[in-house]
Short mmCIF file of C-alpha atoms and ligand atoms in Angstrom, two decimals:
data_model
loop_
_atom_site.label_atom_id
_atom_site.label_comp_id
_atom_site.label_asym_id
_atom_site.label_seq_id
_atom_site.Cartn_x
_atom_site.Cartn_y
_atom_site.Cartn_z
CA UNK Y 1 0.00 0.00 0.00
CA UNK Y 2 1.27 3.49 -0.86
CA UNK Y 3 2.74 5.36 2.10
CA UNK Y 4 2.44 9.13 2.56
CA UNK Y 5 5.52 10.49 4.33
CA UNK Y 6 6.59 13.79 5.86
CA UNK Y 7 8.54 16.41 3.92
CA UNK Y 8 11.31 17.81 6.09
CA UNK Y 9 14.32 19.81 4.92
CA UNK Y 10 13.43 19.27 1.29
CA UNK Y 11 13.27 15.48 1.60
CA UNK Y 12 10.78 12.75 2.27
CA UNK Y 13 11.03 11.08 5.65
CA UNK Y 14 9.04 8.41 7.47
CA UNK Y 15 10.03 9.92 10.79
CA UNK Y 16 10.21 7.74 13.87
CA UNK Y 17 6.49 7.82 14.72
CA UNK Y 18 5.02 4.33 14.97
CA UNK Y 19 1.44 5.18 14.10
CA UNK Y 20 -0.21 5.63 10.71
CA UNK Y 21 -3.63 6.78 9.49
CA UNK Y 22 -5.85 5.55 6.66
CA UNK Y 23 -6.38 7.62 3.54
CA UNK Y 24 -9.47 6.75 1.50
CA UNK Y 25 -10.76 7.32 -1.97
CA UNK Y 26 -14.25 8.44 -0.86
CA UNK Y 27 -15.83 7.74 -4.26
CA UNK Y 28 -14.82 4.10 -4.00
CA UNK Y 29 -15.09 3.88 -0.23
CA UNK Y 30 -11.72 2.16 -0.24
CA UNK Y 31 -8.53 2.73 1.68
CA UNK Y 32 -5.78 3.65 -0.77
CA UNK Y 33 -2.83 4.88 1.34
CA UNK Y 34 -1.25 4.87 4.77
CA UNK Y 35 -0.19 8.24 6.10
CA UNK Y 36 2.70 8.37 8.61
CA UNK Y 37 1.78 10.09 11.87
CA UNK Y 38 4.53 12.32 13.26
CA UNK Y 39 5.80 11.75 16.77
CA UNK Y 40 6.82 14.59 19.09
CA UNK Y 41 10.41 13.96 17.90
CA UNK Y 42 9.43 14.27 14.25
CA UNK Y 43 7.77 17.62 14.90
CA UNK Y 44 10.85 18.71 16.81
CA UNK Y 45 13.09 17.74 13.89
CA UNK Y 46 10.95 19.77 11.47
CA UNK Y 47 10.95 22.80 13.78
CA UNK Y 48 14.76 22.65 14.23
CA UNK Y 49 15.27 22.52 10.47
CA UNK Y 50 12.87 25.45 9.99
CA UNK Y 51 14.61 27.41 12.75
CA UNK Y 52 17.97 26.95 11.02
CA UNK Y 53 16.55 27.88 7.63
CA UNK Y 54 15.04 31.05 9.11
CA UNK Y 55 18.49 32.58 9.66
CA UNK Y 56 19.12 32.81 5.91
CA UNK Y 57 15.58 33.06 4.61
CA UNK Y 58 14.64 36.03 6.77
CA UNK Y 59 17.68 37.87 5.36
CA UNK Y 60 16.88 36.95 1.75
CA UNK Y 61 15.65 40.15 0.11
CA UNK Y 62 11.90 40.40 -0.51
CA UNK Y 63 12.64 40.80 -4.21
CA UNK Y 64 14.45 37.44 -4.32
CA UNK Y 65 11.61 35.85 -2.35
CA UNK Y 66 9.16 37.31 -4.86
CA UNK Y 67 11.10 35.79 -7.77
CA UNK Y 68 10.68 32.33 -6.21
CA UNK Y 69 6.98 33.04 -5.72
CA UNK Y 70 6.62 34.06 -9.38
CA UNK Y 71 8.22 30.77 -10.41
CA UNK Y 72 6.02 28.83 -7.93
CA UNK Y 73 2.98 30.52 -9.47
CA UNK Y 74 4.07 29.42 -12.94
CA UNK Y 75 4.63 25.81 -11.82
CA UNK Y 76 1.27 25.67 -10.05
CA UNK Y 77 -0.48 26.78 -13.22
CA UNK Y 78 1.43 24.19 -15.26
CA UNK Y 79 0.44 21.42 -12.81
CA UNK Y 80 -3.09 22.55 -12.01
CA UNK Y 81 -4.81 19.50 -13.55
CA UNK Y 82 -2.55 17.08 -11.71
CA UNK Y 83 -3.09 18.93 -8.40
CA UNK Y 84 -6.86 19.02 -8.92
CA UNK Y 85 -6.89 15.28 -9.65
CA UNK Y 86 -5.05 14.63 -6.38
CA UNK Y 87 -7.64 16.72 -4.51
CA UNK Y 88 -10.49 14.79 -6.10
CA UNK Y 89 -8.87 11.45 -5.36
CA UNK Y 90 -8.56 12.02 -1.61
CA UNK Y 91 -11.34 14.52 -0.91
CA UNK Y 92 -13.96 13.43 -3.44
CA UNK Y 93 -14.94 16.91 -4.69
CA UNK Y 94 -15.68 17.19 -8.41
CA UNK Y 95 -12.74 18.10 -10.64
CA UNK Y 96 -14.06 21.54 -11.61
CA UNK Y 97 -14.42 22.38 -7.92
CA UNK Y 98 -10.92 21.05 -7.21
CA UNK Y 99 -9.57 23.26 -9.97
CA UNK Y 100 -11.45 26.22 -8.51
CA UNK Y 101 -9.81 25.50 -5.16
CA UNK Y 102 -6.39 25.53 -6.83
CA UNK Y 103 -7.15 28.83 -8.55
CA UNK Y 104 -8.12 30.40 -5.21
CA UNK Y 105 -4.83 29.15 -3.72
CA UNK Y 106 -2.82 30.41 -6.68
CA UNK Y 107 -4.37 33.86 -6.22
CA UNK Y 108 -2.72 34.00 -2.79
CA UNK Y 109 0.63 33.32 -4.46
CA UNK Y 110 -0.10 36.10 -6.97
CA UNK Y 111 -0.84 38.51 -4.12
CA UNK Y 112 2.31 37.42 -2.27
CA UNK Y 113 4.42 38.14 -5.38
CA UNK Y 114 3.95 41.80 -4.41
CA UNK Y 115 5.81 41.23 -1.15
CA UNK Y 116 8.54 43.85 -1.79
CA UNK Y 117 5.94 46.62 -1.73
CA UNK Y 118 3.71 44.93 0.86
CA UNK Y 119 6.57 45.00 3.39
CA UNK Y 120 7.51 48.65 2.93
CA UNK Y 121 6.64 49.84 6.41
CA UNK Y 122 6.18 53.53 7.22
CA UNK Y 123 8.47 56.51 7.52
CA UNK Y 124 8.00 59.95 9.03
CA UNK Y 125 10.68 62.59 8.68
CA UNK Y 126 11.39 65.23 11.34
CA UNK Y 127 9.17 63.88 14.12
CA UNK Y 128 11.51 66.05 16.25
CA UNK Y 129 14.45 68.24 15.35
CA UNK Y 130 16.88 65.99 13.44
CA UNK Y 131 14.74 63.00 14.39
CA UNK Y 132 13.11 60.59 11.94
CA UNK Y 133 10.85 57.69 12.84
CA UNK Y 134 10.08 54.56 10.88
CA UNK Y 135 8.50 51.17 11.34
CA UNK Y 136 9.80 47.92 9.86
CA UNK Y 137 7.63 44.80 9.57
CA UNK Y 138 9.94 41.89 10.38
CA UNK Y 139 9.43 38.14 10.16
CA UNK Y 140 8.50 36.24 13.33
CA UNK Y 141 10.53 33.03 12.96
CA UNK Y 142 9.09 29.51 12.61
CA UNK Y 143 5.33 29.56 12.01
CA UNK Y 144 2.98 26.57 11.90
CA UNK Y 145 -0.31 25.77 10.20
CA UNK Y 146 -2.91 23.14 11.09
CA UNK Y 147 -5.52 22.66 8.38
CA UNK Y 148 -8.86 20.92 7.69
CA UNK Y 149 -9.81 18.26 5.16
CA UNK Y 150 -12.19 20.33 3.06
CA UNK Y 151 -9.67 22.58 1.29
CA UNK Y 152 -6.44 20.57 1.38
CA UNK Y 153 -4.60 22.98 -0.94
CA UNK Y 154 -6.24 26.40 -0.64
CA UNK Y 155 -6.31 26.70 3.16
CA UNK Y 156 -2.64 25.71 3.63
CA UNK Y 157 -1.81 28.21 0.87
CA UNK Y 158 -3.56 31.00 2.81
CA UNK Y 159 -0.96 30.30 5.46
CA UNK Y 160 2.40 29.05 4.24
CA UNK Y 161 2.53 31.27 1.15
CA UNK Y 162 1.95 34.44 3.18
CA UNK Y 163 4.23 33.39 6.04
CA UNK Y 164 7.11 32.45 3.76
CA UNK Y 165 6.70 35.58 1.62
CA UNK Y 166 7.08 37.61 4.82
CA UNK Y 167 10.41 35.90 5.57
CA UNK Y 168 9.25 33.22 8.02
CA UNK Y 169 9.81 29.50 7.75
CA UNK Y 170 6.93 27.08 8.10
CA UNK Y 171 5.78 23.71 9.43
CA UNK Y 172 2.43 22.55 8.04
CA UNK Y 173 0.29 19.81 9.62
CA UNK Y 174 -2.37 19.17 6.98
CA UNK Y 175 -5.50 17.11 7.47
CA UNK Y 176 -4.59 13.45 7.84
CA UNK Y 177 -7.56 12.62 5.59
CA UNK Y 178 -6.22 14.47 2.51
CA UNK Y 179 -2.46 14.64 3.09
CA UNK Y 180 -0.94 14.23 -0.40
CA UNK Y 181 -1.54 17.54 -2.15
CA UNK Y 182 0.48 19.49 0.43
CA UNK Y 183 3.49 17.33 -0.45
CA UNK Y 184 3.14 18.10 -4.15
CA UNK Y 185 2.94 21.80 -3.26
CA UNK Y 186 6.14 21.44 -1.24
CA UNK Y 187 7.89 19.71 -4.16
CA UNK Y 188 6.83 22.45 -6.59
CA UNK Y 189 7.89 25.21 -4.20
CA UNK Y 190 11.31 23.53 -3.93
CA UNK Y 191 11.50 23.28 -7.73
CA UNK Y 192 10.73 27.01 -7.86
CA UNK Y 193 13.91 27.64 -5.86
CA UNK Y 194 12.72 27.64 -2.25
CA UNK Y 195 15.65 26.61 -0.03
CA UNK Y 196 15.30 23.36 1.87
CA UNK Y 197 13.89 23.71 5.37
CA UNK Y 198 11.82 26.82 4.64
CA UNK Y 199 8.64 24.80 4.08
CA UNK Y 200 8.12 21.49 5.89
CA UNK Y 201 5.13 19.18 6.09
CA UNK Y 202 4.45 16.81 8.97
CA UNK Y 203 1.39 14.57 9.02
CA UNK Y 204 -0.47 13.36 12.03
CA UNK Y 205 -3.22 13.83 14.54
CA UNK Y 206 -3.50 15.29 18.04
CA UNK Y 207 -0.01 14.14 19.03
CA UNK Y 208 1.59 16.17 16.23
CA UNK Y 209 -0.73 19.12 16.84
CA UNK Y 210 0.06 19.22 20.55
CA UNK Y 211 3.78 19.02 19.81
CA UNK Y 212 3.35 22.10 17.60
CA UNK Y 213 1.32 23.99 20.20
CA UNK Y 214 3.88 23.33 22.90
CA UNK Y 215 7.08 23.81 20.92
CA UNK Y 216 9.02 26.81 22.27
CA UNK Y 217 10.53 27.66 18.87
CA UNK Y 218 7.22 28.08 17.07
CA UNK Y 219 6.25 31.73 17.18
CA UNK Y 220 2.83 31.71 15.53
CA UNK Y 221 0.11 29.16 14.83
CA UNK Y 222 -2.61 29.43 12.18
CA UNK Y 223 -5.49 27.00 12.42
CA UNK Y 224 -8.56 26.35 10.30
CA UNK Y 225 -11.07 23.66 11.29
CA UNK Y 226 -14.08 23.02 13.50
CA UNK Y 227 -15.01 25.38 16.33
CA UNK Y 228 -14.28 23.08 19.31
CA UNK Y 229 -10.75 22.38 18.02
CA UNK Y 230 -10.26 26.05 17.06
CA UNK Y 231 -11.02 27.04 20.66
CA UNK Y 232 -8.60 24.43 21.96
CA UNK Y 233 -5.83 25.54 19.57
CA UNK Y 234 -6.37 29.20 20.46
CA UNK Y 235 -6.17 28.57 24.19
CA UNK Y 236 -3.25 26.14 24.11
CA UNK Y 237 -1.16 28.13 21.65
CA UNK Y 238 -1.78 31.39 23.53
CA UNK Y 239 -0.91 29.67 26.82
CA UNK Y 240 2.40 28.76 25.26
CA UNK Y 241 3.04 32.38 24.32
CA UNK Y 242 2.33 32.14 20.61
CA UNK Y 243 0.55 34.47 18.27
CA UNK Y 244 -2.53 32.58 17.10
CA UNK Y 245 -5.36 32.84 14.62
CA UNK Y 246 -7.88 29.97 14.76
CA UNK Y 247 -10.72 29.93 12.24
CA UNK Y 248 -13.64 27.73 13.21
CA UNK Y 249 -16.91 26.32 11.91
CA UNK Y 250 -19.93 28.03 10.44
CA UNK Y 251 -23.66 28.16 9.92
CA UNK Y 252 -24.11 30.58 7.04
CA UNK Y 253 -27.50 32.17 6.40
CA UNK Y 254 -28.79 33.61 3.15
CA UNK Y 255 -31.67 36.07 3.39
CA UNK Y 256 -34.05 36.14 0.44
CA UNK Y 257 -36.14 39.30 0.11
CA UNK Y 258 -39.48 39.33 -1.73
CA UNK Y 259 -38.08 41.60 -4.47
CA UNK Y 260 -35.31 39.17 -5.43
CA UNK Y 261 -35.37 37.24 -8.69
CA UNK Y 262 -36.13 33.78 -7.29
CA UNK Y 263 -34.71 31.92 -10.28
CA UNK Y 264 -31.36 33.62 -9.70
CA UNK Y 265 -31.68 32.91 -5.95
CA UNK Y 266 -32.49 29.23 -6.47
CA UNK Y 267 -29.49 28.81 -8.80
CA UNK Y 268 -27.28 30.52 -6.24
CA UNK Y 269 -28.64 28.56 -3.27
CA UNK Y 270 -28.32 25.16 -4.94
CA UNK Y 271 -24.67 25.90 -5.76
CA UNK Y 272 -23.89 27.36 -2.35
CA UNK Y 273 -25.68 24.69 -0.30
CA UNK Y 274 -24.80 21.55 -2.23
CA UNK Y 275 -21.51 22.39 -3.98
CA UNK Y 276 -18.66 20.23 -2.64
CA UNK Y 277 -21.48 18.22 -0.98
CA UNK Y 278 -21.97 21.03 1.53
CA UNK Y 279 -18.45 20.63 2.89
CA UNK Y 280 -17.41 24.26 2.55
CA UNK Y 281 -17.03 26.59 5.49
CA UNK Y 282 -18.76 29.24 3.36
CA UNK Y 283 -21.57 26.92 2.24
CA UNK Y 284 -25.05 28.32 2.76
CA UNK Y 285 -26.75 25.94 5.21
CA UNK Y 286 -29.71 28.16 6.13
CA UNK Y 287 -31.93 30.11 3.73
CA UNK Y 288 -34.10 32.71 5.47
CA UNK Y 289 -37.07 33.53 3.26
CA UNK Y 290 -38.78 36.81 4.04
CA UNK Y 291 -42.46 35.98 3.63
CA UNK Y 292 -44.29 32.69 3.05
CA UNK Y 293 -44.77 33.35 -0.66
CA UNK Y 294 -41.00 33.55 -1.14
CA UNK Y 295 -40.50 30.36 0.92
CA UNK Y 296 -43.12 28.34 -0.98
CA UNK Y 297 -41.73 29.37 -4.36
CA UNK Y 298 -38.16 28.70 -3.30
CA UNK Y 299 -38.99 25.14 -2.25
CA UNK Y 300 -40.41 24.42 -5.70
CA UNK Y 301 -37.52 26.05 -7.53
CA UNK Y 302 -34.87 24.28 -5.45
CA UNK Y 303 -36.65 20.95 -5.99
CA UNK Y 304 -36.63 21.43 -9.77
CA UNK Y 305 -32.92 22.09 -9.73
CA UNK Y 306 -31.97 19.31 -7.31
CA UNK Y 307 -33.76 16.73 -9.48
CA UNK Y 308 -31.29 17.55 -12.25
CA UNK Y 309 -28.14 17.23 -10.12
CA UNK Y 310 -25.83 14.40 -11.06
CA UNK Y 311 -24.30 12.68 -8.07
CA UNK Y 312 -21.28 10.76 -9.24
CA UNK Y 313 -17.55 10.41 -8.64
CA UNK Y 314 -15.75 13.73 -8.95
CA UNK Y 315 -13.69 12.36 -11.83
CA UNK Y 316 -16.77 12.15 -14.10
CA UNK Y 317 -16.88 15.27 -16.23
CA UNK Y 318 -20.56 16.13 -15.69
CA UNK Y 319 -20.73 15.20 -12.00
CA UNK Y 320 -22.25 17.96 -9.81
CA UNK Y 321 -21.73 16.40 -6.39
CA UNK Y 322 -19.14 13.89 -5.32
CA UNK Y 323 -19.07 11.85 -2.11
CA UNK Y 324 -18.48 13.15 1.41
CA UNK Y 325 -15.16 12.60 3.11
CA UNK Y 326 -15.67 9.45 5.26
CA UNK Y 327 -18.22 6.77 6.10
CA UNK Y 328 -18.53 8.22 9.62
CA UNK Y 329 -19.26 11.66 8.21
CA UNK Y 330 -21.86 10.16 5.85
CA UNK Y 331 -23.59 8.44 8.78
CA UNK Y 332 -23.45 11.65 10.82
CA UNK Y 333 -25.19 13.60 8.04
CA UNK Y 334 -27.81 10.84 7.65
CA UNK Y 335 -28.48 10.90 11.38
CA UNK Y 336 -29.00 14.70 11.26
CA UNK Y 337 -31.69 14.14 8.64
CA UNK Y 338 -33.38 11.63 11.00
CA UNK Y 339 -33.09 14.22 13.77
CA UNK Y 340 -34.71 16.90 11.60
CA UNK Y 341 -37.65 14.61 10.89
CA UNK Y 342 -38.05 13.85 14.61
CA UNK Y 343 -37.92 17.58 15.34
CA UNK Y 344 -40.86 18.10 12.97
CA UNK Y 345 -39.01 20.04 10.31
CA UNK Y 346 -40.59 19.34 6.91
CA UNK Y 347 -38.26 17.21 4.78
CA UNK Y 348 -39.01 18.42 1.25
CA UNK Y 349 -36.07 16.70 -0.45
CA UNK Y 350 -34.56 13.54 1.01
CA UNK Y 351 -31.02 12.76 -0.14
CA UNK Y 352 -30.47 9.72 2.06
CA UNK Y 353 -31.21 7.01 -0.45
CA UNK Y 354 -28.51 7.70 -2.97
CA UNK Y 355 -27.19 4.92 -5.20
CA UNK Y 356 -24.26 5.54 -7.52
CA UNK Y 357 -23.79 2.70 -10.03
CA UNK Y 358 -20.49 0.80 -9.65
CA UNK Y 359 -19.71 2.82 -6.51
CA UNK Y 360 -21.92 1.09 -3.96
CA UNK Y 361 -19.29 1.48 -1.21
CA UNK Y 362 -18.65 5.17 -1.96
CA UNK Y 363 -19.65 7.77 0.63
CA UNK Y 364 -22.43 9.33 -1.45
CA UNK Y 365 -25.45 11.23 -0.21
CA UNK Y 366 -27.88 13.34 -2.20
CA UNK Y 367 -29.07 16.88 -1.55
CA UNK Y 368 -31.67 17.38 1.21
CA UNK Y 369 -33.96 20.30 1.99
CA UNK Y 370 -35.86 20.97 5.20
CA UNK Y 371 -38.63 23.56 5.31
CA UNK Y 372 -40.15 25.22 8.41
CA UNK Y 373 -36.92 24.97 10.37
CA UNK Y 374 -36.90 26.85 13.67
CA UNK Y 375 -34.16 28.05 15.97
CA UNK Y 376 -34.75 25.44 18.69
CA UNK Y 377 -33.95 22.57 16.31
CA UNK Y 378 -30.63 20.73 16.40
CA UNK Y 379 -30.45 20.72 12.60
CA UNK Y 380 -30.41 24.52 12.84
CA UNK Y 381 -28.05 24.83 15.78
CA UNK Y 382 -25.31 22.40 14.70
CA UNK Y 383 -22.95 22.65 11.78
CA UNK Y 384 -23.94 19.56 9.73
CA UNK Y 385 -21.25 20.12 7.08
CA UNK Y 386 -23.11 18.13 4.43
CA UNK Y 387 -25.61 18.74 1.61
CA UNK Y 388 -28.51 19.68 3.88
CA UNK Y 389 -30.20 23.06 3.44
CA UNK Y 390 -32.53 24.40 6.15
CA UNK Y 391 -35.25 26.83 5.08
CA UNK Y 392 -36.55 29.25 7.71
CA UNK Y 393 -39.40 31.72 7.35
CA UNK Y 394 -39.15 35.27 8.68
CA UNK Y 395 -41.86 37.95 8.49
CA UNK Y 396 -39.42 40.80 7.76
CA UNK Y 397 -35.79 41.81 7.34
CA UNK Y 398 -35.47 42.86 10.98
CA UNK Y 399 -36.37 39.35 12.16
CA UNK Y 400 -34.02 37.78 9.60
CA UNK Y 401 -31.14 39.96 10.86
CA UNK Y 402 -31.99 39.08 14.45
CA UNK Y 403 -31.90 35.33 13.66
CA UNK Y 404 -28.45 35.68 12.09
CA UNK Y 405 -27.06 37.90 14.82
CA UNK Y 406 -28.20 35.55 17.57
CA UNK Y 407 -26.55 32.57 15.89
CA UNK Y 408 -23.24 31.83 17.61
CA UNK Y 409 -21.35 31.53 14.32
CA UNK Y 410 -20.43 34.53 12.17
CA UNK Y 411 -18.45 33.29 9.18
CA UNK Y 412 -20.40 34.26 6.07
CA UNK Y 413 -23.86 35.47 5.11
CA UNK Y 414 -25.65 36.82 2.07
CA UNK Y 415 -28.73 38.73 1.05
CA UNK Y 416 -30.63 38.61 -2.23
CA UNK Y 417 -32.46 41.83 -3.02
CA UNK Y 418 -32.75 44.39 -5.78
CA UNK Y 419 -33.22 47.21 -3.29
CA UNK Y 420 -30.11 49.23 -2.45
CA UNK Y 421 -31.34 50.54 0.90
CA UNK Y 422 -32.26 47.02 2.07
CA UNK Y 423 -28.83 45.72 1.12
CA UNK Y 424 -27.23 48.69 2.86
CA UNK Y 425 -29.15 48.08 6.07
CA UNK Y 426 -28.15 44.42 6.01
CA UNK Y 427 -24.48 45.08 5.29
CA UNK Y 428 -24.10 47.73 7.99
CA UNK Y 429 -25.91 45.89 10.77
CA UNK Y 430 -25.18 42.22 10.36
CA UNK Y 431 -22.75 40.68 12.88
CA UNK Y 432 -20.89 38.45 10.44
CA UNK Y 433 -17.35 38.70 9.04
CA UNK Y 434 -17.98 38.13 5.32
CA UNK Y 435 -21.12 39.43 3.63
CA UNK Y 436 -22.50 38.89 0.14
CA UNK Y 437 -25.02 41.07 -1.69
CA UNK Y 438 -26.55 38.91 -4.42
CA UNK Y 439 -23.40 36.77 -4.04
CA UNK Y 440 -24.13 33.54 -2.17
CA UNK Y 441 -20.55 32.58 -1.28
CA UNK Y 442 -18.77 35.86 -0.53
CA UNK Y 443 -15.19 34.60 -0.27
CA UNK Y 444 -12.89 37.65 -0.37
CA UNK Y 445 -10.19 37.80 -3.02
CA UNK Y 446 -6.61 37.19 -1.88
CA UNK Y 447 -5.85 40.94 -1.66
CA UNK Y 448 -8.63 41.31 0.92
CA UNK Y 449 -8.69 39.21 4.07
CA UNK Y 450 -10.73 36.09 4.87
CA UNK Y 451 -12.20 35.48 8.31
CA UNK Y 452 -15.39 35.25 10.30
CA UNK Y 453 -16.62 36.73 13.56
CA UNK Y 454 -17.96 35.27 16.82
CA UNK Y 455 -17.43 31.48 17.17
CA UNK Y 456 -16.03 31.31 13.65
CA UNK Y 457 -12.74 32.98 14.60
CA UNK Y 458 -10.58 32.98 17.71
CA UNK Y 459 -7.87 35.63 17.54
CA UNK Y 460 -7.74 39.09 16.02
CA UNK Y 461 -6.45 38.70 12.50
CA UNK Y 462 -8.01 37.22 9.41
CA UNK Y 463 -6.00 35.36 6.75
CA UNK Y 464 -4.21 36.67 3.62
CA UNK Y 465 -4.51 40.25 2.35
CA UNK Y 466 -3.24 42.98 4.67
CA UNK Y 467 -4.31 41.02 7.77
CA UNK Y 468 -2.18 38.08 6.62
CA UNK Y 469 0.86 40.35 6.37
CA UNK Y 470 0.08 41.75 9.81
CA UNK Y 471 -0.24 38.28 11.34
CA UNK Y 472 3.06 37.02 9.95
CA UNK Y 473 5.16 40.09 10.82
CA UNK Y 474 5.95 42.07 13.92
CA UNK Y 475 6.51 45.78 13.75
CA UNK Y 476 9.73 47.31 14.90
CA UNK Y 477 9.67 51.06 15.38
CA UNK Y 478 12.88 53.05 15.06
CA UNK Y 479 13.45 56.61 16.28
CA UNK Y 480 16.73 57.96 14.89
CA UNK Y 481 18.51 61.24 15.55
CA UNK Y 482 21.36 62.37 13.32
CA UNK Y 483 22.40 65.81 14.55
CA UNK Y 484 25.85 67.20 13.84
CA UNK Y 485 26.50 67.43 17.58
CA UNK Y 486 25.14 64.60 19.76
CA UNK Y 487 26.22 65.52 23.30
CA UNK Y 488 24.21 68.05 25.27
CA UNK Y 489 24.56 66.57 28.75
CA UNK Y 490 22.72 63.66 30.36
CA UNK Y 491 19.01 64.17 31.05
CA UNK Y 492 16.72 61.94 33.11
CA UNK Y 493 13.57 63.74 31.96
CA UNK Y 494 10.84 61.93 30.01
CA UNK Y 495 11.97 62.08 26.36
CA UNK Y 496 9.61 64.19 24.21
CA UNK Y 497 10.07 65.84 20.83
CA UNK Y 498 9.14 69.32 22.17
P1 NAD W 1 -11.23 19.39 12.40
O1 NAD W 1 -11.37 20.46 13.40
O2 NAD W 1 -11.69 18.02 12.75
O3 NAD W 1 -9.67 19.22 11.99
C1 NAD W 1 -8.87 20.30 11.62
C2 NAD W 1 -7.42 20.00 11.98
O4 NAD W 1 -7.32 19.82 13.39
C3 NAD W 1 -6.88 18.73 11.33
O5 NAD W 1 -5.57 18.97 10.88
C4 NAD W 1 -6.91 17.71 12.46
O6 NAD W 1 -5.88 16.75 12.37
C5 NAD W 1 -6.73 18.56 13.70
N1 NAD W 1 -7.42 18.01 14.87
C6 NAD W 1 -8.59 17.31 14.87
N2 NAD W 1 -8.92 16.97 16.13
C7 NAD W 1 -7.95 17.43 16.94
C8 NAD W 1 -7.74 17.40 18.36
N3 NAD W 1 -8.59 16.80 19.18
N4 NAD W 1 -6.64 18.00 18.85
C9 NAD W 1 -5.76 18.62 18.03
N5 NAD W 1 -5.91 18.67 16.68
C10 NAD W 1 -7.00 18.10 16.14
O7 NAD W 1 -11.92 19.91 11.05
P2 NAD W 1 -12.18 19.11 9.71
O8 NAD W 1 -13.26 18.11 9.93
O9 NAD W 1 -10.90 18.66 9.10
O10 NAD W 1 -12.74 20.30 8.79
C11 NAD W 1 -14.07 20.72 8.78
C12 NAD W 1 -14.28 21.91 9.70
O11 NAD W 1 -13.43 22.98 9.33
C13 NAD W 1 -15.70 22.47 9.62
O12 NAD W 1 -16.12 22.79 10.91
C14 NAD W 1 -15.52 23.74 8.79
O13 NAD W 1 -16.50 24.75 9.00
C15 NAD W 1 -14.19 24.19 9.24
N6 NAD W 1 -13.58 25.09 8.27
C16 NAD W 1 -13.56 26.41 8.58
C17 NAD W 1 -13.01 27.31 7.68
C18 NAD W 1 -12.99 28.78 7.99
O14 NAD W 1 -12.38 29.52 7.24
N7 NAD W 1 -13.59 29.26 9.06
C19 NAD W 1 -12.47 26.87 6.47
C20 NAD W 1 -12.51 25.50 6.20
C21 NAD W 1 -13.06 24.62 7.12
#
């Protein structure tokens, strides 16, 4: 059986960890690889290598770093089909979606190519007589990333690309369920000219994660995953004196106003709720229809569209929805549908009985839709992370906003309306980090920053864009006096520029 190893100091290594994990092809429902799990020692080795590499890399000029990033960008584009195929093989998402994920990751590299100007700092002349003041953003040291299964390329690229562009070195612990693509990214980055030791990948589970959180030479930790683990990472990493950003789970609502074009809305909702089988942190899992007429029409329009969806392995060209990640996850989603029925939500589309020819063992589930969902229901409160859309009914925009604001998550949200003032009211008042107006999945471009609010983010900074630069650098402020004559006698007074 194929073995997935660590990538440390530019080379593959089994490490000395004794445990391994199973990697599946979810479309077949078959185990295809063993992934080595890093021991505490293996993590330590990767951190030591990264610490050594930092000495040179942090002194490499931003322009030289940018040249490597430009080359990396070129190689990623050349290998995009191969990378997408690897994503589909281990994650199950359809190839077009996998390619879209790669494009979103590549956009971070394109943004990072501007690192010479992004790291310019600030300068003020004559803050006092003969005194100038300037700030320099400097690299932190060794940074680490811990990432989820659902975007095995894009989410790591939010982290390691930005960190390395800023002059840091990096240790990535990707999801043990989709470990291979990160290794291919590491190989391509090396081929682009990245020195060995700057980017390292260690696989594993809690043992590897805890070793990262506790390692004294790791200065910053970025995490993306579920909310309970995000909270744990935030607390543990902060307790160990690290800078930390931990992005958590989501329950994203889409408000549909009576003036919206419901055909456009239904197209958008079907894509946003069921794309990637609902396993996106920005998936819409709750539609809030303002008015019963809107709700009734939406149910019909969503039904029409769902009937036409093709559920098949992601490798089939016209497949709309691939499998979910594991058998356990499939069973968890199925049990949420049972729960919804028991809670008296109206199951309008039932995706449980889903047969895919020649893939009987694959982890497939169809799209489901619940109507008349209320806030006390578990299917509303929990993040299901599958192709299950909950439809709620609100009498007016104020109630819809209240529902969203009282939800503990605050990752993404959207509104469909043709009315500017309605959209403006929604955008200014809603307590959510990323907002779409007639855009169901409002993922910011790489030159803006990505991150939620409330239980969807622990820490202060979002990823990539200017917040990414801020997270991966620390500011040094310099106050410099260059008078002709320096000595004027010692003074113990508070220094001012008066
Ligand atoms: P997860 O929290 O189970 O795992 C994420 C990472 O944490 C993995 O690398 C895993 O190995 C590690 N981990 C798991 N359990 C751990 C433990 N007990 N101690 C230490 N480390 C542990 O998440 P997942 O199932 O891989 O991904 C899906 C989740 O990620 C969903 O909740 C989704 O909303 C969230 N997500 C959020 C965003 C965002 O930007 N906010 C983006 C993508 C995914």
